[in-house]
Coordinates of C-alpha atoms in Angstrom, one line a residue:
Chain A
M1 CA -22.9 -9.7 32.2
A2 CA -21.5 -8.4 35.4
A3 CA -22.2 -4.9 34.2
E4 CA -25.8 -5.8 33.5
R5 CA -26.3 -7.0 37.1
E6 CA -24.7 -3.9 38.4
A7 CA -26.9 -1.6 36.4
P8 CA -30.2 -2.0 38.3
R9 CA -28.4 -1.1 41.5
V10 CA -27.3 2.2 40.0
D11 CA -30.9 2.9 39.0
G12 CA -32.3 1.7 42.3
A13 CA -30.0 3.9 44.3
H14 CA -32.0 6.9 43.1
T15 CA -35.6 7.7 43.5
E16 CA -37.4 9.4 40.7
E17 CA -37.3 12.8 42.4
D18 CA -33.5 13.0 42.8
Q19 CA -32.8 11.7 39.3
E20 CA -31.3 15.0 38.4
F21 CA -28.6 14.3 40.9
E22 CA -27.7 11.1 39.1
G23 CA -24.0 11.0 38.3
M24 CA -22.6 11.6 34.9
S25 CA -21.5 8.0 34.4
A26 CA -24.8 6.6 35.6
I27 CA -26.7 8.7 33.0
L28 CA -24.3 7.7 30.3
W29 CA -24.6 4.0 31.1
R30 CA -28.4 4.2 31.3
K31 CA -28.7 5.8 27.9
M32 CA -26.0 3.7 26.4
R33 CA -27.6 0.4 27.4
R34 CA -30.5 1.1 25.1
N35 CA -28.3 1.9 22.1
K36 CA -27.6 -1.2 20.0
S37 CA -24.7 0.3 18.2
A38 CA -23.0 1.4 21.4
M39 CA -23.5 -2.0 23.0
A40 CA -22.2 -3.9 19.9
G41 CA -19.1 -1.6 19.9
L42 CA -18.6 -2.2 23.6
M43 CA -18.8 -5.9 23.2
I44 CA -16.2 -5.9 20.4
I45 CA -13.9 -3.7 22.5
A46 CA -14.4 -6.0 25.5
L47 CA -13.4 -9.0 23.4
L48 CA -10.3 -7.1 22.1
L49 CA -9.3 -6.1 25.6
F50 CA -9.6 -9.7 26.7
L51 CA -7.4 -10.8 23.8
A52 CA -4.9 -8.1 24.6
V53 CA -4.6 -8.9 28.3
F54 CA -4.4 -12.6 27.9
A55 CA -2.5 -12.7 24.6
D56 CA 0.4 -14.7 26.2
W57 CA -2.0 -17.4 27.2
I58 CA -4.3 -17.4 24.1
A59 CA -1.6 -17.2 21.4
P60 CA -0.3 -20.8 20.9
F61 CA 3.0 -19.7 19.6
S62 CA 5.5 -16.9 20.0
Y63 CA 5.0 -13.9 17.8
E64 CA 8.7 -13.4 17.3
N65 CA 10.1 -16.9 16.5
P66 CA 9.2 -19.3 13.7
A67 CA 6.7 -22.0 14.7
G68 CA 7.2 -24.2 11.6
E69 CA 7.6 -24.0 7.9
G70 CA 7.0 -20.7 6.1
L71 CA 3.9 -19.8 4.1
Q72 CA 1.7 -22.6 5.3
T73 CA -2.0 -22.3 4.3
P74 CA -4.5 -22.3 7.2
S75 CA -4.7 -25.5 9.2
W76 CA -5.9 -26.5 12.7
R77 CA -2.4 -26.0 14.0
H78 CA -2.1 -22.6 12.3
P79 CA -5.6 -21.2 11.7
F80 CA -4.3 -18.1 9.8
G81 CA -1.3 -19.9 8.3
T82 CA 2.4 -18.9 8.8
D83 CA 4.3 -16.0 7.3
G84 CA 7.4 -15.9 5.1
I85 CA 9.7 -17.0 7.9
G86 CA 7.3 -19.5 9.5
R87 CA 5.8 -17.4 12.3
D88 CA 2.3 -18.4 13.4
M89 CA 0.0 -15.6 12.0
F90 CA -2.7 -16.3 14.5
S91 CA -0.4 -15.6 17.4
R92 CA 0.9 -12.4 15.7
V93 CA -2.7 -11.2 15.1
I94 CA -3.6 -11.9 18.8
H95 CA -0.5 -10.1 20.0
G96 CA -1.3 -7.3 17.6
T97 CA -4.4 -6.4 19.6
R98 CA -2.0 -5.1 22.3
V99 CA -0.1 -2.9 19.9
A100 CA -3.2 -1.5 18.3
L101 CA -5.0 -0.8 21.6
F102 CA -1.9 0.7 23.2
I103 CA -1.3 3.0 20.3
G104 CA -5.0 3.9 19.9
S105 CA -5.7 4.7 23.5
G106 CA -2.2 6.0 24.3
S107 CA -2.3 8.6 21.6
I108 CA -5.8 9.8 22.6
V109 CA -4.9 10.0 26.3
L110 CA -1.9 12.2 25.3
A111 CA -4.0 14.3 22.9
I112 CA -6.6 14.8 25.5
T113 CA -4.0 15.8 28.2
V114 CA -2.8 18.6 25.9
G115 CA -5.9 19.4 23.9
I116 CA -8.4 19.8 26.8
P117 CA -6.4 22.4 28.8
L118 CA -5.7 24.3 25.6
G119 CA -9.3 24.3 24.5
V120 CA -10.6 25.1 28.0
C121 CA -8.3 28.1 28.6
A122 CA -8.9 29.4 25.0
G123 CA -12.6 29.2 25.5
Y124 CA -12.8 30.5 29.0
Y125 CA -10.2 33.4 28.9
G126 CA -10.7 34.4 25.2
G127 CA -8.6 37.3 24.1
W128 CA -5.1 37.0 22.7
F129 CA -4.5 33.6 24.2
D130 CA -7.6 32.2 22.4
M131 CA -6.6 34.0 19.2
T132 CA -3.0 32.6 19.2
V133 CA -3.9 29.1 20.2
M134 CA -6.8 28.7 17.8
R135 CA -4.9 30.2 14.8
L136 CA -2.1 27.8 15.5
M137 CA -4.6 24.9 15.6
D138 CA -6.1 26.1 12.3
L139 CA -2.7 26.1 10.8
F140 CA -2.1 22.5 11.7
L141 CA -5.6 21.6 10.4
A142 CA -4.6 23.2 7.0
F143 CA -2.5 20.0 6.4
P144 CA -4.2 16.8 5.4
I145 CA -4.1 14.9 8.7
F146 CA -2.4 11.8 7.4
L147 CA 0.3 14.0 5.7
L148 CA 0.9 15.8 9.0
A149 CA 1.4 12.4 10.7
I150 CA 3.8 11.4 8.0
L151 CA 5.7 14.7 8.5
I152 CA 6.1 14.1 12.2
M153 CA 7.2 10.5 11.7
V154 CA 9.9 11.8 9.2
I155 CA 11.2 14.1 12.0
L156 CA 11.0 11.6 14.8
G157 CA 11.9 8.4 13.0
P158 CA 9.8 5.2 13.0
S159 CA 9.1 3.6 16.3
T160 CA 6.1 2.6 18.4
A161 CA 6.5 5.5 20.9
N162 CA 6.9 8.0 18.1
V163 CA 3.7 6.8 16.4
V164 CA 1.9 7.5 19.7
V165 CA 3.3 11.0 19.7
A166 CA 2.5 11.7 16.1
L167 CA -1.1 10.5 16.4
A168 CA -1.6 12.5 19.5
F169 CA -0.2 15.6 17.9
V170 CA -2.5 15.5 14.9
R171 CA -5.5 15.0 17.2
I172 CA -4.7 17.9 19.6
P173 CA -6.3 20.6 17.3
I174 CA -9.5 18.6 17.1
F175 CA -9.9 18.2 20.8
A176 CA -8.9 21.8 21.4
R177 CA -11.6 22.9 19.0
V178 CA -14.3 20.7 20.3
V179 CA -13.6 21.6 24.0
R180 CA -13.4 25.3 23.2
G181 CA -16.7 25.2 21.4
S182 CA -18.5 23.6 24.4
V183 CA -16.8 25.8 26.9
L184 CA -18.0 28.9 25.0
A185 CA -21.5 27.5 25.3
V186 CA -21.3 26.4 28.9
K187 CA -19.6 29.5 30.4
E188 CA -22.7 31.7 29.8
K189 CA -24.9 29.4 31.9
E190 CA -26.3 30.7 35.2
Y191 CA -24.5 28.2 37.4
V192 CA -21.2 29.4 36.2
E193 CA -22.2 33.0 36.8
G194 CA -23.3 31.9 40.2
A195 CA -19.9 30.3 41.0
R196 CA -18.2 33.5 39.8
A197 CA -20.5 35.6 42.0
V198 CA -19.4 33.8 45.1
S199 CA -15.8 34.4 43.8
S200 CA -14.8 30.8 43.3
P201 CA -11.3 30.5 42.0
D202 CA -11.0 30.2 38.2
F203 CA -9.5 26.7 38.5
H204 CA -12.4 25.6 40.6
I205 CA -15.0 27.0 38.1
L206 CA -13.2 25.5 35.1
F207 CA -12.7 22.0 36.5
R208 CA -15.7 21.7 38.8
H209 CA -18.4 23.5 36.8
I210 CA -17.5 23.9 33.2
L211 CA -15.5 20.8 32.2
P212 CA -17.9 18.2 33.5
N213 CA -20.6 19.8 31.4
C214 CA -18.5 19.6 28.3
M215 CA -17.8 15.9 28.7
A216 CA -20.4 14.6 26.2
P217 CA -18.6 15.8 23.0
I218 CA -15.2 14.9 24.5
I219 CA -16.3 11.3 25.1
V220 CA -17.7 10.9 21.6
T221 CA -14.7 12.5 19.9
A222 CA -12.3 10.3 22.0
S223 CA -14.0 7.1 20.9
L224 CA -14.1 8.1 17.2
S225 CA -10.5 9.3 17.6
I226 CA -9.3 5.9 18.8
A227 CA -10.8 4.3 15.7
F228 CA -9.1 6.9 13.6
A229 CA -5.7 6.5 15.4
I230 CA -5.8 2.7 14.9
L231 CA -6.5 3.2 11.2
V232 CA -3.7 5.7 10.7
E233 CA -1.3 3.6 12.7
A234 CA -2.0 0.7 10.4
S235 CA -1.4 3.0 7.3
L236 CA 1.8 4.4 8.7
S237 CA 3.1 0.9 9.5
F238 CA 2.0 -0.3 6.1
L239 CA 4.2 2.4 4.6
G240 CA 7.1 1.4 6.8
L241 CA 6.9 4.7 8.8
G242 CA 5.3 3.3 11.9
T243 CA 6.1 0.5 14.3
Q244 CA 9.2 -1.5 13.5
P245 CA 9.8 -5.3 13.6
P246 CA 9.5 -7.5 15.6
V247 CA 6.5 -5.5 17.0
P248 CA 3.5 -7.4 15.8
S249 CA 1.7 -4.5 14.1
W250 CA -1.2 -5.5 11.8
G251 CA -0.4 -2.9 9.2
F252 CA 3.3 -3.8 9.0
D253 CA 2.4 -7.6 8.8
L254 CA 0.0 -6.9 6.0
K255 CA 2.6 -5.1 4.0
Q256 CA 5.3 -7.7 4.8
N257 CA 3.1 -10.6 3.6
L258 CA 1.7 -8.8 0.6
I259 CA 4.2 -10.6 -1.7
S260 CA 2.7 -13.9 -0.8
L261 CA -0.9 -12.8 -1.5
E262 CA -1.3 -15.3 -4.3
D263 CA -0.1 -18.3 -2.4
T264 CA -1.3 -17.7 1.2
A265 CA -3.9 -15.0 1.2
S266 CA -4.8 -15.8 4.8
I267 CA -1.7 -14.1 6.2
V268 CA -2.7 -10.9 4.4
V269 CA -6.4 -11.1 5.1
A270 CA -6.2 -11.9 8.8
P271 CA -4.4 -8.8 10.0
G272 CA -6.5 -6.7 7.6
L273 CA -9.7 -8.1 9.1
A274 CA -8.3 -7.5 12.6
I275 CA -7.8 -3.8 11.8
M276 CA -11.2 -3.5 10.4
F277 CA -12.9 -5.3 13.3
T278 CA -11.1 -3.1 15.8
V279 CA -11.8 0.2 14.0
L280 CA -15.4 -1.0 13.6
G281 CA -15.7 -1.5 17.4
F282 CA -14.6 2.0 18.3
N283 CA -16.7 3.6 15.5
L284 CA -19.8 1.7 16.6
L285 CA -19.2 2.8 20.2
G286 CA -18.6 6.4 19.2
D287 CA -21.7 6.5 17.0
G288 CA -23.8 5.0 19.7
L289 CA -22.5 7.4 22.3
R290 CA -23.2 10.3 20.0
D291 CA -26.8 9.3 19.7
A292 CA -27.1 8.4 23.4
L293 CA -25.6 11.7 24.6
D294 CA -27.4 13.9 22.1
P295 CA -30.0 15.9 24.2
R296 CA -32.2 16.1 21.1
T297 CA -32.6 12.3 21.0
I298 CA -36.0 11.6 22.5
E299 CA -36.0 9.0 25.2
Chain B
M1 CA -20.1 37.5 -3.6
K2 CA -17.2 39.6 -4.9
T3 CA -16.1 40.9 -1.5
Y4 CA -16.4 37.3 -0.1
V5 CA -14.2 35.9 -2.8
I6 CA -11.6 38.7 -2.3
R7 CA -11.6 38.2 1.4
R8 CA -11.1 34.5 1.1
L9 CA -8.3 34.9 -1.4
L10 CA -6.5 37.3 0.9
L11 CA -6.9 34.8 3.8
L12 CA -5.0 32.3 1.6
I13 CA -1.8 34.2 1.9
P14 CA -1.2 33.7 5.6
T15 CA -2.3 30.1 5.4
L16 CA 0.2 29.3 2.7
F17 CA 2.9 31.2 4.6
G18 CA 2.1 29.2 7.7
I19 CA 2.4 26.0 5.7
T20 CA 5.8 26.9 4.4
L21 CA 6.9 27.9 7.8
I22 CA 5.9 24.6 9.4
V23 CA 7.5 22.5 6.6
F24 CA 10.7 24.6 6.9
L25 CA 10.8 24.2 10.7
A26 CA 10.0 20.5 10.4
M27 CA 13.0 20.0 8.1
Q28 CA 15.2 21.9 10.5
A29 CA 14.0 19.6 13.3
I30 CA 15.2 16.5 11.6
P31 CA 18.2 15.3 13.6
G32 CA 21.5 15.1 11.8
D33 CA 23.5 17.5 9.6
P34 CA 22.3 17.3 6.0
V35 CA 25.8 18.2 4.7
E36 CA 27.3 15.3 6.7
V37 CA 24.7 12.9 5.3
Y38 CA 25.2 14.2 1.8
L39 CA 29.0 13.9 1.9
G40 CA 29.1 10.6 3.8
S41 CA 32.6 9.1 3.9
F42 CA 33.9 12.0 1.8
Y43 CA 33.3 14.4 4.7
D44 CA 36.0 16.9 5.6
E45 CA 35.7 20.3 7.2
A46 CA 36.8 22.3 4.2
T47 CA 34.4 20.7 1.7
A48 CA 31.6 20.9 4.2
K49 CA 32.2 24.6 4.7
S50 CA 32.2 25.4 1.0
I51 CA 29.0 23.4 0.5
R52 CA 27.3 25.2 3.5
A53 CA 28.3 28.5 1.9
E54 CA 27.1 27.5 -1.5
Y55 CA 23.6 26.5 -0.2
G56 CA 23.5 29.3 2.3
L57 CA 23.4 26.9 5.2
D58 CA 25.8 29.0 7.2
Q59 CA 23.3 31.9 7.3
P60 CA 21.0 32.6 10.2
I61 CA 17.8 30.5 10.1
L62 CA 15.5 33.4 9.4
T63 CA 17.6 34.4 6.3
Q64 CA 17.5 30.8 5.2
Y65 CA 13.8 30.7 5.4
V66 CA 13.2 34.0 3.6
R67 CA 15.5 33.0 0.8
W68 CA 13.9 29.6 0.5
V69 CA 10.4 31.1 0.3
G70 CA 11.7 33.6 -2.3
R71 CA 13.0 30.7 -4.4
L72 CA 9.7 28.8 -4.0
V73 CA 7.7 31.7 -5.3
Q74 CA 10.0 31.9 -8.3
G75 CA 9.4 28.3 -9.1
D76 CA 12.8 27.0 -7.9
W77 CA 11.8 24.2 -5.5
G78 CA 15.3 22.8 -5.4
K79 CA 16.8 19.6 -6.9
E80 CA 16.4 16.0 -6.0
V81 CA 19.5 14.9 -4.2
L82 CA 20.0 11.6 -6.1
S83 CA 19.1 12.5 -9.6
G84 CA 19.7 16.2 -9.6
D85 CA 16.3 16.8 -11.4
Q86 CA 14.2 19.8 -10.6
V87 CA 11.7 18.8 -7.8
L88 CA 8.9 21.0 -9.2
L89 CA 9.2 19.4 -12.6
R90 CA 9.0 15.8 -11.2
I91 CA 6.1 16.8 -9.0
T92 CA 4.0 18.4 -11.7
E93 CA 4.4 15.3 -13.8
R94 CA 3.1 13.1 -11.0
L95 CA 0.5 15.5 -9.8
W96 CA -1.9 14.7 -12.7
V97 CA -1.8 11.0 -12.0
S98 CA -2.9 11.6 -8.4
A99 CA -5.4 14.3 -9.4
E100 CA -7.1 11.8 -11.7
L101 CA -7.2 9.2 -8.9
I102 CA -8.7 11.7 -6.5
A103 CA -11.3 12.9 -9.1
G104 CA -12.2 9.3 -9.9
A105 CA -12.5 8.4 -6.2
M106 CA -14.7 11.5 -5.6
I107 CA -17.0 10.5 -8.5
V108 CA -17.2 6.9 -7.1
A109 CA -18.0 8.2 -3.7
L110 CA -20.8 10.5 -4.9
I111 CA -22.3 7.9 -7.2
I112 CA -22.6 5.5 -4.2
A113 CA -23.4 8.0 -1.5
I114 CA -26.1 10.1 -3.0
P115 CA -28.5 7.4 -4.1
A116 CA -27.8 5.2 -1.0
G117 CA -28.3 8.2 1.3
I118 CA -31.5 9.3 -0.3
V119 CA -33.0 5.8 -0.3
S120 CA -32.2 5.1 3.3
A121 CA -33.6 8.5 4.3
V122 CA -36.8 8.0 2.4
R123 CA -37.3 4.5 3.9
P124 CA -35.8 4.9 7.3
Y125 CA -35.5 2.0 9.7
T126 CA -36.3 -0.6 7.0
G127 CA -34.1 -3.4 5.6
I128 CA -32.7 -1.2 2.9
D129 CA -31.8 1.6 5.3
Y130 CA -30.0 -0.9 7.6
T131 CA -28.2 -2.4 4.7
A132 CA -27.0 0.9 3.4
M133 CA -25.9 2.0 6.9
T134 CA -24.0 -1.3 7.5
G135 CA -22.2 -0.8 4.2
A136 CA -21.4 2.8 5.2
M137 CA -20.0 1.6 8.6
M138 CA -17.8 -0.9 6.7
G139 CA -16.6 1.8 4.4
V140 CA -15.7 4.0 7.4
S141 CA -13.9 1.2 9.2
I142 CA -11.9 -0.5 6.4
P143 CA -8.3 0.7 5.9
E144 CA -7.9 1.8 2.3
F145 CA -5.0 -0.5 1.6
F146 CA -6.9 -3.5 2.8
G147 CA -9.9 -2.7 0.7
G148 CA -7.6 -2.5 -2.3
I149 CA -6.1 -5.8 -1.5
L150 CA -9.5 -7.5 -1.2
L151 CA -10.4 -6.1 -4.6
V152 CA -7.2 -7.4 -6.1
L153 CA -7.9 -10.9 -4.6
L154 CA -11.3 -10.9 -6.1
F155 CA -11.0 -9.2 -9.5
S156 CA -7.4 -9.9 -10.4
L157 CA -6.4 -13.2 -8.8
Q158 CA -9.8 -15.0 -8.7
L159 CA -11.7 -13.6 -11.7
G160 CA -8.7 -12.3 -13.8
W161 CA -10.8 -9.4 -15.0
L162 CA -8.4 -6.6 -14.1
P163 CA -4.6 -6.2 -13.9
V164 CA -3.1 -6.7 -10.4
M165 CA -1.3 -3.4 -10.3
G166 CA 0.7 -0.9 -12.3
Y167 CA -0.1 2.1 -14.4
R168 CA -0.6 2.7 -18.1
P169 CA -0.7 6.3 -19.5
L170 CA -3.6 7.3 -21.6
S171 CA -1.5 7.1 -24.7
D172 CA -1.5 3.3 -24.4
G173 CA -5.2 3.3 -25.1
A174 CA -8.3 4.3 -23.0
W175 CA -9.2 0.8 -21.8
E176 CA -5.6 0.0 -20.9
H177 CA -5.4 3.2 -18.9
L178 CA -8.8 2.8 -17.2
S179 CA -8.4 -0.8 -16.3
H180 CA -5.5 0.1 -14.2
M181 CA -7.3 3.0 -12.5
I182 CA -10.7 1.4 -11.7
M183 CA -9.7 -0.5 -8.6
P184 CA -7.6 2.2 -7.0
A185 CA -10.2 4.8 -7.6
F186 CA -13.0 2.5 -6.4
T187 CA -11.1 1.6 -3.3
L188 CA -10.5 5.2 -2.3
G189 CA -14.0 6.2 -3.3
F190 CA -15.7 3.4 -1.3
T191 CA -14.1 4.4 2.0
R192 CA -15.2 8.1 1.4
A193 CA -18.7 7.0 0.4
G194 CA -19.2 5.6 3.9
I195 CA -19.1 9.0 5.5
L196 CA -21.0 10.8 2.7
T197 CA -23.8 8.3 2.7
R198 CA -24.4 8.9 6.4
L199 CA -24.3 12.6 5.8
V200 CA -26.7 12.5 2.9
R201 CA -29.1 10.4 4.9
S202 CA -29.2 12.6 8.0
S203 CA -29.3 15.8 5.9
M204 CA -32.2 14.4 3.8
L205 CA -34.1 13.3 6.9
E206 CA -33.9 16.8 8.2
V207 CA -34.9 18.4 5.0
I208 CA -38.0 16.3 4.3
S209 CA -39.5 17.2 7.6
Q210 CA -39.6 20.8 6.6
D211 CA -42.7 22.8 5.7
Y212 CA -41.8 23.6 2.1
I213 CA -41.6 19.8 1.4
K214 CA -45.1 19.4 2.8
T215 CA -46.3 22.3 0.6
A216 CA -44.7 20.6 -2.5
R217 CA -46.4 17.3 -1.7
S218 CA -49.8 19.0 -1.0
K219 CA -49.6 20.6 -4.5
G220 CA -49.7 17.1 -5.8
I221 CA -46.2 16.9 -7.1
S222 CA -45.0 13.3 -7.4
E223 CA -42.9 12.0 -4.5
F224 CA -40.1 11.3 -6.9
F225 CA -39.9 14.9 -7.9
V226 CA -40.3 16.2 -4.4
I227 CA -37.3 14.2 -3.2
N228 CA -35.0 14.6 -6.2
T229 CA -35.5 18.2 -7.0
H230 CA -37.0 20.1 -4.0
A231 CA -35.4 18.2 -1.2
L232 CA -32.1 17.1 -2.9
K233 CA -30.8 20.7 -3.5
N234 CA -30.9 21.6 0.2
T235 CA -29.7 18.1 1.2
L236 CA -26.5 18.6 -0.7
I237 CA -25.4 21.8 1.0
P238 CA -23.9 20.1 4.0
V239 CA -22.4 17.5 1.7
V240 CA -20.6 20.2 -0.2
T241 CA -19.2 21.7 3.0
V242 CA -17.5 18.4 3.9
M243 CA -16.1 17.8 0.4
G244 CA -13.0 19.9 1.2
L245 CA -12.3 17.7 4.2
Q246 CA -12.8 14.7 2.0
V247 CA -10.2 15.9 -0.5
G248 CA -7.8 16.0 2.5
F249 CA -8.5 12.4 3.3
L250 CA -8.2 11.5 -0.4
V251 CA -4.8 13.2 -0.6
G252 CA -3.7 11.0 2.4
G253 CA -5.4 8.0 0.9
T254 CA -3.6 8.3 -2.5
I255 CA -0.3 7.9 -0.6
V256 CA -1.3 4.4 0.6
I257 CA -3.2 3.4 -2.5
E258 CA -0.5 4.4 -4.9
T259 CA 1.9 2.2 -2.9
V260 CA -0.5 -0.8 -3.0
F261 CA -1.2 -0.5 -6.8
S262 CA 2.3 0.8 -7.8
I263 CA 0.9 3.9 -9.4
P264 CA 3.5 6.6 -10.1
G265 CA 1.6 9.5 -8.5
L266 CA 2.5 12.1 -6.0
G267 CA 2.1 9.8 -3.0
Q268 CA 4.5 7.2 -4.2
Y269 CA 6.9 10.0 -5.0
G270 CA 6.7 11.2 -1.5
I271 CA 7.2 7.8 0.1
S272 CA 10.2 7.0 -2.0
A273 CA 11.6 10.5 -1.2
I274 CA 11.2 9.8 2.5
A275 CA 12.8 6.4 2.2
S276 CA 15.8 7.8 0.4
R277 CA 16.0 10.8 2.7
D278 CA 15.7 13.1 -0.3
Y279 CA 14.7 16.2 1.7
P280 CA 14.1 18.7 -1.1
A281 CA 11.8 16.2 -2.7
V282 CA 10.1 15.5 0.7
M283 CA 9.5 19.2 1.2
G284 CA 8.1 19.6 -2.3
F285 CA 5.8 16.7 -1.8
I286 CA 4.4 18.0 1.5
L287 CA 4.1 21.6 0.2
I288 CA 2.2 20.6 -2.9
S289 CA -0.1 18.1 -1.1
S290 CA -1.1 20.6 1.5
T291 CA -1.5 23.4 -1.1
V292 CA -3.9 21.2 -3.0
F293 CA -5.8 20.6 0.2
V294 CA -6.0 24.3 1.0
L295 CA -7.1 25.2 -2.6
A296 CA -9.7 22.4 -2.6
N297 CA -11.2 23.9 0.6
L298 CA -11.2 27.3 -1.0
I299 CA -13.2 26.0 -4.0
V300 CA -15.6 24.2 -1.7
D301 CA -16.2 27.4 0.2
F302 CA -16.9 29.3 -3.0
T303 CA -19.3 26.6 -4.1
Y304 CA -21.0 26.7 -0.7
A305 CA -21.4 30.5 -1.0
L306 CA -22.9 30.1 -4.4
L307 CA -25.4 27.6 -3.1
D308 CA -26.3 29.3 0.1
P309 CA -26.8 33.1 0.0
R310 CA -26.6 33.3 3.8
I311 CA -22.9 32.7 3.6
R312 CA -22.2 35.4 1.1
Y313 CA -24.0 38.1 3.0
G314 CA -23.0 36.9 6.5
S315 CA -20.3 38.5 8.6

């Protein structure tokens, strides 16, 4: 709601003539507002953020300690039932948002921090550096991505921090590729030539002129990558290779509670739905952003 | 076509080498001395030294790698630490189970995606399009293991139509075998169908706006024929190109699905090898899975070249 009130001010600050000087974020927001899929995704993510930030207040019980008898079916006191040792499943699912969002966004921030400079330099300088970096990236892409994540977890050992590292690592080649591709396209533009003509330093050209014009595919890839990271984290934890107890990971809980599927299905279904809902949110946002940022989309 | 095939086959060699190199280095990077782990409480300096000499672990790392690759090529993939069985033998036994699962999933995905994609492209922005796209979005967002569990809840625990889990070889009878494979294959296929449906839809939308489709229509050919013969062929080209990538996801997916349904395939083998720190088995598992992925991509590229002459004659 607050965002909606803010929006007209952004539009109003510019007259029609200087619309081309509208900032990147303002353009993005203007296009996104019209995209139903992006807005639905954004609302889901806002809700998840709210749950993650206020988990301590929203969750009625501790996620670590038993809150009653084990394997209770859903009731007013325990909406999702209790797990094998009596922990309130609702509280664990609420606290799980923190874990999922932390791993999802943390790994992507890390992947971007490494992947973007690699892709930018490979695309801009070309030559042997480009050749070496991109062949190496190709080699990592020769592995099925989930398998590569498993391999890294085998080396590092299971823990929350290591999951972040593993998920970042498998995503670096993708960011490097996406960025390199758009840098190759952008660096031929006249304004880059212009900047070079007035002998701006490379660093300035790269980060002031080239990178801002490559943002669209990066933003879309980032949003879809968060969805992917949350999905893979859930799978790794499901296999016991990811987060370790007592961290309230949805994938781990699902696996843990699977033996009680016949008696109390709710303790299996609730974390599963939580994963699905979260992944859906980021997928919707990513899809919507792609449509909104595609220059071919007619306004 | 011939030169294209030869060039692609030659490119296979460095890729496979790269894979072995990464797997080898990854295993070196695992903390802890394997000999120490292997000997456990029986560890003493003399025994450790003789074991290191026996397995060539006292050699420089490059020598170790070259020897290891040499043995791989000769079909000696090492022995499982616990059972002493040949890793390659165990893997090939299980490979077929996973291959069947992947093939089944692929068929399920195509059976769902092609009709759903066509229908939503032919009737865009209608109820049927929105329904198909919502279904596709669900397919993309649902974790494979959770999809499998929901099916088990419905078809095994509620309706009692299908067995909960387990595996029966074909020798136990065709229905016995299939009834255990249907749910795992469907689960894997459904998640892949999500992506493929969206691809078929967008590809079909692009194709039916082209001139040759207008020509076909103006010749009075029925709409059904125009879509399903003239348009479909070109629609499927981008679908074929992503198939290789899909095989990669399916290889990853089988690991999870085989765990959910207790199917003795390659994925389950890998996970139990990881759990018991059986590194020769882990290496074999990762090598074979990534080789399958690389080969699948190669076959996809060949198919693509067959379908689209521009690829064959391109640079």
